[in-house]
PDB file of C-alpha atoms in Angstrom:
ATOM      1  CA  MET A1486      59.165 127.541 213.324  1.00 40.00           C
ATOM      2  CA  THR A1487      61.048 126.312 210.906  1.00 43.00           C
ATOM      3  CA  SER A1488      64.624 127.279 209.874  1.00 44.00           C
ATOM      4  CA  ASP A1489      63.273 129.455 207.091  1.00 48.00           C
ATOM      5  CA  ASP A1490      60.941 131.433 209.405  1.00 52.00           C
ATOM      6  CA  THR A1491      58.028 130.001 208.433  1.00 51.00           C
ATOM      7  CA  PRO A1492      55.548 129.530 210.752  1.00 54.00           C
ATOM      8  CA  THR A1493      54.678 125.418 212.097  1.00 51.00           C
ATOM      9  CA  GLN A1494      51.082 124.488 212.181  1.00 50.00           C
ATOM     10  CA  PRO A1495      50.579 121.331 214.336  1.00 53.00           C
ATOM     11  CA  GLY A1496      51.199 118.112 212.629  1.00 59.00           C
ATOM     12  CA  GLY A1497      54.720 119.694 211.243  1.00 66.00           C
ATOM     13  CA  ASP A1498      53.543 121.078 208.477  1.00 80.00           C
ATOM     14  CA  SER A1499      54.825 124.953 207.363  1.00 85.00           C
ATOM     15  CA  LEU A1500      52.761 127.312 206.617  1.00 84.00           C
ATOM     16  CA  ARG A1501      54.550 127.056 203.164  1.00 85.00           C
ATOM     17  CA  ASP A1502      53.179 123.446 202.911  1.00 85.00           C
ATOM     18  CA  HIS A1503      49.615 124.528 203.599  1.00 83.00           C
ATOM     19  CA  LEU A1504      49.990 127.821 200.217  1.00 81.00           C
ATOM     20  CA  ALA A1505      51.856 124.803 198.124  1.00 83.00           C
ATOM     21  CA  ARG A1506      48.207 122.435 198.456  1.00 84.00           C
ATOM     22  CA  ALA A1507      45.997 125.220 198.272  1.00 84.00           C
ATOM     23  CA  LEU A1508      47.791 126.426 194.972  1.00 82.00           C
ATOM     24  CA  HIS A1509      47.566 122.587 194.030  1.00 82.00           C
ATOM     25  CA  ASP A1510      44.271 122.278 194.889  1.00 87.00           C
ATOM     26  CA  VAL A1511      42.700 124.790 192.602  1.00 88.00           C
ATOM     27  CA  ASP A1512      44.371 122.893 189.644  1.00 89.00           C
ATOM     28  CA  PRO A1513      45.828 119.486 190.149  1.00 90.00           C
ATOM     29  CA  THR A1514      47.071 119.106 186.077  1.00 91.00           C
ATOM     30  CA  LEU A1515      49.226 122.020 187.446  1.00 87.00           C
ATOM     31  CA  ARG A1516      52.390 119.885 189.198  1.00 85.00           C
ATOM     32  CA  ASP A1517      53.011 117.657 186.547  1.00 88.00           C
ATOM     33  CA  ARG A1518      52.174 120.097 183.351  1.00 90.00           C
ATOM     34  CA  LEU A1519      55.146 121.919 184.951  1.00 87.00           C
ATOM     35  CA  THR A1520      57.190 119.193 183.639  1.00 89.00           C
ATOM     36  CA  HIS A1521      57.445 119.895 180.153  1.00 92.00           C
ATOM     37  CA  ASP A1522      54.444 122.699 179.970  1.00 90.00           C
ATOM     38  CA  ALA A1523      56.477 126.127 179.326  1.00 92.00           C
ATOM     39  CA  ASP A1524      52.559 127.629 179.802  1.00 92.00           C
ATOM     40  CA  ALA A1525      52.135 125.851 182.832  1.00 88.00           C
ATOM     41  CA  HIS A1526      54.412 128.240 184.655  1.00 90.00           C
ATOM     42  CA  LEU A1527      53.186 131.342 183.230  1.00 92.00           C
ATOM     43  CA  GLU A1528      49.761 129.707 185.310  1.00 90.00           C
ATOM     44  CA  LEU A1529      51.789 129.578 188.187  1.00 89.00           C
ATOM     45  CA  VAL A1530      52.785 132.756 188.178  1.00 89.00           C
ATOM     46  CA  ALA A1531      48.908 134.130 188.048  1.00 89.00           C
ATOM     47  CA  LEU A1532      48.084 131.735 190.799  1.00 87.00           C
ATOM     48  CA  ALA A1533      51.174 133.346 192.615  1.00 86.00           C
ATOM     49  CA  ARG A1534      50.130 136.400 192.571  1.00 86.00           C
ATOM     50  CA  ALA A1535      46.180 135.861 193.174  1.00 85.00           C
ATOM     51  CA  ALA A1536      47.737 134.405 196.509  1.00 83.00           C
ATOM     52  CA  ARG A1537      49.095 137.507 197.173  1.00 84.00           C
ATOM     53  CA  SER A1538      46.371 139.827 196.642  1.00 80.00           C
ATOM     54  CA  GLU A1539      44.394 137.456 198.283  1.00 79.00           C
ATOM     55  CA  THR A1540      46.757 137.160 201.951  1.00 82.00           C
ATOM     56  CA  ASP A1541      47.432 140.884 201.028  1.00 82.00           C
ATOM     57  CA  VAL A1542      43.706 141.054 201.755  1.00 77.00           C
ATOM     58  CA  LEU A1543      43.742 139.009 205.028  1.00 79.00           C
ATOM     59  CA  LEU A1544      46.697 140.405 206.316  1.00 86.00           C
ATOM     60  CA  ALA A1545      44.532 143.859 205.983  1.00 82.00           C
ATOM     61  CA  ALA A1546      41.689 141.657 207.761  1.00 77.00           C
ATOM     62  CA  ALA A1547      43.934 140.739 210.378  1.00 83.00           C
ATOM     63  CA  VAL A1548      45.366 144.191 211.144  1.00 86.00           C
ATOM     64  CA  GLN A1549      41.858 145.169 211.137  1.00 79.00           C
ATOM     65  CA  SER A1550      40.657 142.548 213.324  1.00 76.00           C
ATOM     66  CA  ALA A1551      43.928 143.572 215.645  1.00 84.00           C
ATOM     67  CA  ARG A1552      43.023 147.018 215.978  1.00 82.00           C
ATOM     68  CA  GLY A1553      38.712 145.785 216.992  1.00 74.00           C
ATOM     69  CA  ALA A1554      40.503 143.616 219.932  1.00 77.00           C
ATOM     70  CA  GLY A1555      41.919 146.799 221.317  1.00 82.00           C
ATOM     71  CA  CYS A1556      45.638 146.653 220.208  1.00 88.00           C
ATOM     72  CA  THR A1557      47.665 150.058 219.774  1.00 92.00           C
ATOM     73  CA  TRP A1558      49.048 151.214 216.217  1.00 93.00           C
ATOM     74  CA  GLU A1559      52.538 150.635 218.033  1.00 94.00           C
ATOM     75  CA  GLN A1560      52.061 146.959 218.153  1.00 95.00           C
ATOM     76  CA  VAL A1561      50.543 146.786 214.969  1.00 94.00           C
ATOM     77  CA  GLY A1562      53.398 148.741 213.564  1.00 95.00           C
ATOM     78  CA  ALA A1563      56.001 146.507 215.318  1.00 96.00           C
ATOM     79  CA  VAL A1564      54.646 143.023 214.358  1.00 95.00           C
ATOM     80  CA  LEU A1565      54.976 144.556 210.729  1.00 94.00           C
ATOM     81  CA  GLY A1566      58.324 145.753 211.379  1.00 94.00           C
ATOM     82  CA  MET A1567      57.344 150.091 211.029  1.00 93.00           C
ATOM     83  CA  THR A1568      56.320 152.746 212.264  1.00 94.00           C
ATOM     84  CA  ARG A1569      53.010 152.981 214.493  1.00 91.00           C
ATOM     85  CA  GLN A1570      53.230 155.777 211.546  1.00 91.00           C
ATOM     86  CA  ALA A1571      53.372 153.764 208.975  1.00 91.00           C
ATOM     87  CA  ALA A1572      51.035 150.881 210.375  1.00 90.00           C
ATOM     88  CA  GLN A1573      48.255 154.023 210.948  1.00 89.00           C
ATOM     89  CA  GLN A1574      48.692 155.173 207.460  1.00 87.00           C
ATOM     90  CA  ARG A1575      48.450 151.833 204.969  1.00 86.00           C
ATOM     91  CA  TYR A1576      46.278 149.917 207.171  1.00 84.00           C
ATOM     92  CA  GLY A1577      43.649 152.620 209.105  1.00 81.00           C
ATOM     93  CA  GLN A1578      41.421 153.535 206.324  1.00 66.00           C
ATOM     94  CA  PRO A1579      38.242 151.658 206.201  1.00 56.00           C
ATOM     95  CA  ASP A1580      37.513 150.819 202.178  1.00 51.00           C
ATOM     96  CA  ALA A1581      35.685 152.313 199.928  1.00 45.00           C
ATOM     97  CA  SER A1582      32.733 150.369 200.270  1.00 48.00           C
ATOM     98  CA  THR A1583      32.606 150.669 203.782  1.00 53.00           C
ATOM     99  CA  ALA A1584      32.863 154.650 203.495  1.00 52.00           C
ATOM    100  CA  ALA A1585      30.092 154.339 200.674  1.00 52.00           C
ATOM    101  CA  ALA A1586      28.217 152.502 203.249  1.00 52.00           C
ATOM    102  CA  ALA A1587      28.491 154.664 205.929  1.00 53.00           C
ATOM    103  CA  SER A1588      27.709 157.830 203.784  1.00 54.00           C
ATOM    104  CA  GLY A1589      25.221 156.610 201.094  1.00 56.00           C
ATOM    105  CA  GLY A1590      21.469 155.581 200.735  1.00 57.00           C
ATOM    106  CA  SER A1591      18.922 157.121 201.419  1.00 58.00           C
ATOM    107  CA  LYS A1592      17.995 155.292 205.001  1.00 71.00           C
ATOM    108  CA  GLU A1593      18.673 156.485 208.194  1.00 85.00           C
ATOM    109  CA  ARG A1594      22.222 155.323 209.125  1.00 89.00           C
ATOM    110  CA  LEU A1595      23.879 155.756 212.633  1.00 91.00           C
ATOM    111  CA  ILE A1596      27.732 154.713 212.738  1.00 91.00           C
ATOM    112  CA  LEU A1597      28.843 153.120 216.159  1.00 92.00           C
ATOM    113  CA  ARG A1598      32.585 153.820 217.698  1.00 87.00           C
ATOM    114  CA  PRO A1599      34.571 153.016 219.021  1.00 87.00           C
ATOM    115  CA  LEU A1600      33.378 149.311 218.741  1.00 86.00           C
ATOM    116  CA  SER A1601      35.949 146.497 220.057  1.00 83.00           C
ATOM    117  CA  ALA A1602      35.754 142.912 219.170  1.00 82.00           C
ATOM    118  CA  PHE A1603      35.267 142.254 223.209  1.00 87.00           C
ATOM    119  CA  ASN A1604      32.393 144.735 222.991  1.00 91.00           C
ATOM    120  CA  GLU A1605      30.619 145.054 219.749  1.00 92.00           C
ATOM    121  CA  MET A1606      28.034 142.230 220.075  1.00 95.00           C
ATOM    122  CA  SER A1607      26.320 143.820 222.801  1.00 96.00           C
ATOM    123  CA  VAL A1608      26.102 146.738 221.458  1.00 96.00           C
ATOM    124  CA  LEU A1609      24.646 145.447 218.791  1.00 97.00           C
ATOM    125  CA  ALA A1610      22.209 143.572 220.360  1.00 97.00           C
ATOM    126  CA  ARG A1611      21.454 146.678 222.239  1.00 97.00           C
ATOM    127  CA  ALA A1612      20.904 148.839 219.056  1.00 97.00           C
ATOM    128  CA  GLY A1613      18.503 146.193 217.461  1.00 97.00           C
ATOM    129  CA  ARG A1614      16.442 146.564 220.185  1.00 97.00           C
ATOM    130  CA  TYR A1615      15.790 150.044 218.738  1.00 97.00           C
ATOM    131  CA  GLY A1616      15.427 148.801 215.384  1.00 97.00           C
ATOM    132  CA  TRP A1617      19.249 149.588 214.143  1.00 97.00           C
ATOM    133  CA  HIS A1618      20.739 146.939 212.332  1.00 97.00           C
ATOM    134  CA  SER A1619      24.227 146.443 210.981  1.00 95.00           C
ATOM    135  CA  VAL A1620      24.831 147.475 206.953  1.00 93.00           C
ATOM    136  CA  ALA A1621      28.803 147.081 206.838  1.00 89.00           C
ATOM    137  CA  TYR A1622      31.495 147.196 209.418  1.00 85.00           C
ATOM    138  CA  GLY A1623      35.665 148.499 209.381  1.00 78.00           C
ATOM    139  CA  PRO A1624      38.320 148.921 212.663  1.00 72.00           C
ATOM    140  CA  LEU A1625      36.180 149.729 215.110  1.00 79.00           C
ATOM    141  CA  PHE A1626      32.738 150.464 214.082  1.00 86.00           C
ATOM    142  CA  HIS A1627      29.646 149.689 212.131  1.00 91.00           C
ATOM    143  CA  VAL A1628      27.081 151.068 210.116  1.00 92.00           C
ATOM    144  CA  LEU A1629      23.599 150.356 211.011  1.00 95.00           C
ATOM    145  CA  GLU A1630      19.987 151.341 209.274  1.00 95.00           C
ATOM    146  CA  ARG A1631      17.102 151.357 211.058  1.00 94.00           C
ATOM    147  CA  ASP A1632      13.348 149.791 210.940  1.00 93.00           C
ATOM    148  CA  ASP A1633      10.350 149.657 212.808  1.00 95.00           C
ATOM    149  CA  ARG A1634      11.217 146.086 213.684  1.00 97.00           C
ATOM    150  CA  GLN A1635      13.384 144.693 216.633  1.00 98.00           C
ATOM    151  CA  TRP A1636      17.118 142.862 214.965  1.00 98.00           C
ATOM    152  CA  GLU A1637      19.159 140.513 216.248  1.00 97.00           C
ATOM    153  CA  HIS A1638      23.199 140.258 215.530  1.00 97.00           C
ATOM    154  CA  THR A1639      25.662 137.525 215.655  1.00 95.00           C
ATOM    155  CA  ARG A1640      29.000 137.004 214.259  1.00 91.00           C
ATOM    156  CA  THR A1641      30.519 133.610 212.921  1.00 89.00           C
ATOM    157  CA  PHE A1642      34.126 132.645 212.368  1.00 81.00           C
ATOM    158  CA  GLY A1643      33.105 132.179 208.623  1.00 69.00           C
ATOM    159  CA  SER A1644      30.403 130.077 208.902  1.00 78.00           C
ATOM    160  CA  LEU A1645      26.425 130.286 208.654  1.00 84.00           C
ATOM    161  CA  PRO A1646      25.001 130.814 211.808  1.00 90.00           C
ATOM    162  CA  ASP A1647      22.502 128.104 212.813  1.00 89.00           C
ATOM    163  CA  GLY A1648      18.809 128.650 212.374  1.00 89.00           C
ATOM    164  CA  GLY A1649      17.088 130.705 209.594  1.00 89.00           C
ATOM    165  CA  GLY A1650      16.714 134.200 207.831  1.00 92.00           C
ATOM    166  CA  TRP A1651      20.398 135.799 208.526  1.00 94.00           C
ATOM    167  CA  LEU A1652      21.330 138.419 206.032  1.00 92.00           C
ATOM    168  CA  PRO A1653      25.054 139.049 205.148  1.00 91.00           C
ATOM    169  CA  VAL A1654      26.335 142.453 206.808  1.00 91.00           C
ATOM    170  CA  GLY A1655      28.812 144.228 204.276  1.00 82.00           C
ATOM    171  CA  SER A1656      31.409 141.895 202.465  1.00 69.00           C
ATOM    172  CA  GLY A1657      34.882 142.410 203.879  1.00 59.00           C
ATOM    173  CA  TRP A1658      37.157 140.351 204.995  1.00 56.00           C
ATOM    174  CA  ALA A1659      37.640 139.178 208.363  1.00 60.00           C
ATOM    175  CA  TRP A1660      38.294 136.679 210.864  1.00 67.00           C
ATOM    176  CA  TRP A1661      34.434 137.655 211.568  1.00 78.00           C
ATOM    177  CA  SER A1662      31.574 137.565 209.898  1.00 86.00           C
ATOM    178  CA  TYR A1663      28.256 139.012 210.806  1.00 91.00           C
ATOM    179  CA  TRP A1664      25.263 138.512 210.050  1.00 94.00           C
ATOM    180  CA  ALA A1665      21.912 140.558 211.255  1.00 96.00           C
ATOM    181  CA  ARG A1666      17.890 139.157 210.699  1.00 96.00           C
ATOM    182  CA  PRO A1667      14.692 140.712 211.488  1.00 97.00           C
ATOM    183  CA  THR A1668      12.234 139.890 214.396  1.00 97.00           C
ATOM    184  CA  ASP A1669       8.852 139.918 214.802  1.00 96.00           C
ATOM    185  CA  LEU A1670       9.083 142.087 217.778  1.00 97.00           C
ATOM    186  CA  PRO A1671       8.865 145.974 217.205  1.00 97.00           C
ATOM    187  CA  ALA A1672      11.444 147.925 217.676  1.00 97.00           C
ATOM    188  CA  LEU A1673      11.324 149.534 221.163  1.00 97.00           C
ATOM    189  CA  PRO A1674      10.074 153.447 221.342  1.00 95.00           C
ATOM    190  CA  GLY A1675      12.804 155.805 221.933  1.00 93.00           C
ATOM    191  CA  ASP A1676      15.256 156.960 219.977  1.00 91.00           C
ATOM    192  CA  PRO A1677      18.998 156.480 221.876  1.00 93.00           C
ATOM    193  CA  THR A1678      21.646 158.709 220.609  1.00 93.00           C
ATOM    194  CA  ALA A1679      25.322 156.601 218.977  1.00 92.00           C
ATOM    195  CA  SER A1680      27.208 157.842 222.372  1.00 92.00           C
ATOM    196  CA  GLU A1681      24.497 156.396 224.193  1.00 94.00           C
ATOM    197  CA  LEU A1682      24.094 152.946 222.949  1.00 95.00           C
ATOM    198  CA  VAL A1683      27.812 152.530 223.399  1.00 93.00           C
ATOM    199  CA  ARG A1684      28.130 153.363 226.374  1.00 90.00           C
ATOM    200  CA  GLY A1685      25.228 150.982 227.222  1.00 82.00           C
TER     201      GLY A1685
END
């Protein structure tokens, strides 16, 4: 850590240094224009505001990631400097698009919960054999739709998975990106419940 409590990254750069470079990369002309153009300062304010909005989304995704890894609301609240109740109230609700995906549409839907970062891929693999594939996700759950093919699932750290045919799951910003693709195999017969799929 540096004296201003900004985390230091490998190589000695602080998080603040990385963020300043990121803002510069958005508009490389801005730094020079700040020396003589008042409007450039307003552009800097707009960029900083946009960055703040993105880091708010990133923080919410980080909280969801911690919950998915099994961390309690008390632990999350301690890191955030707030009570367990305040952390849960602020970050415990799924976003509107995920909630809509869970309830909308005419296709057969199934919600798998509780999931964690440690078991979700094996549960999705099991569900995929019965024709279920993830279409949305949130803290500790995935929303699935069903068809007559078996499906594969994978997750990556923001990059595209190897191979073709992968479809992105959901539209949220999280540490993991989720992907699903159909196979040529017919779905297995049977209709396991959500709890049976989670328990295995």
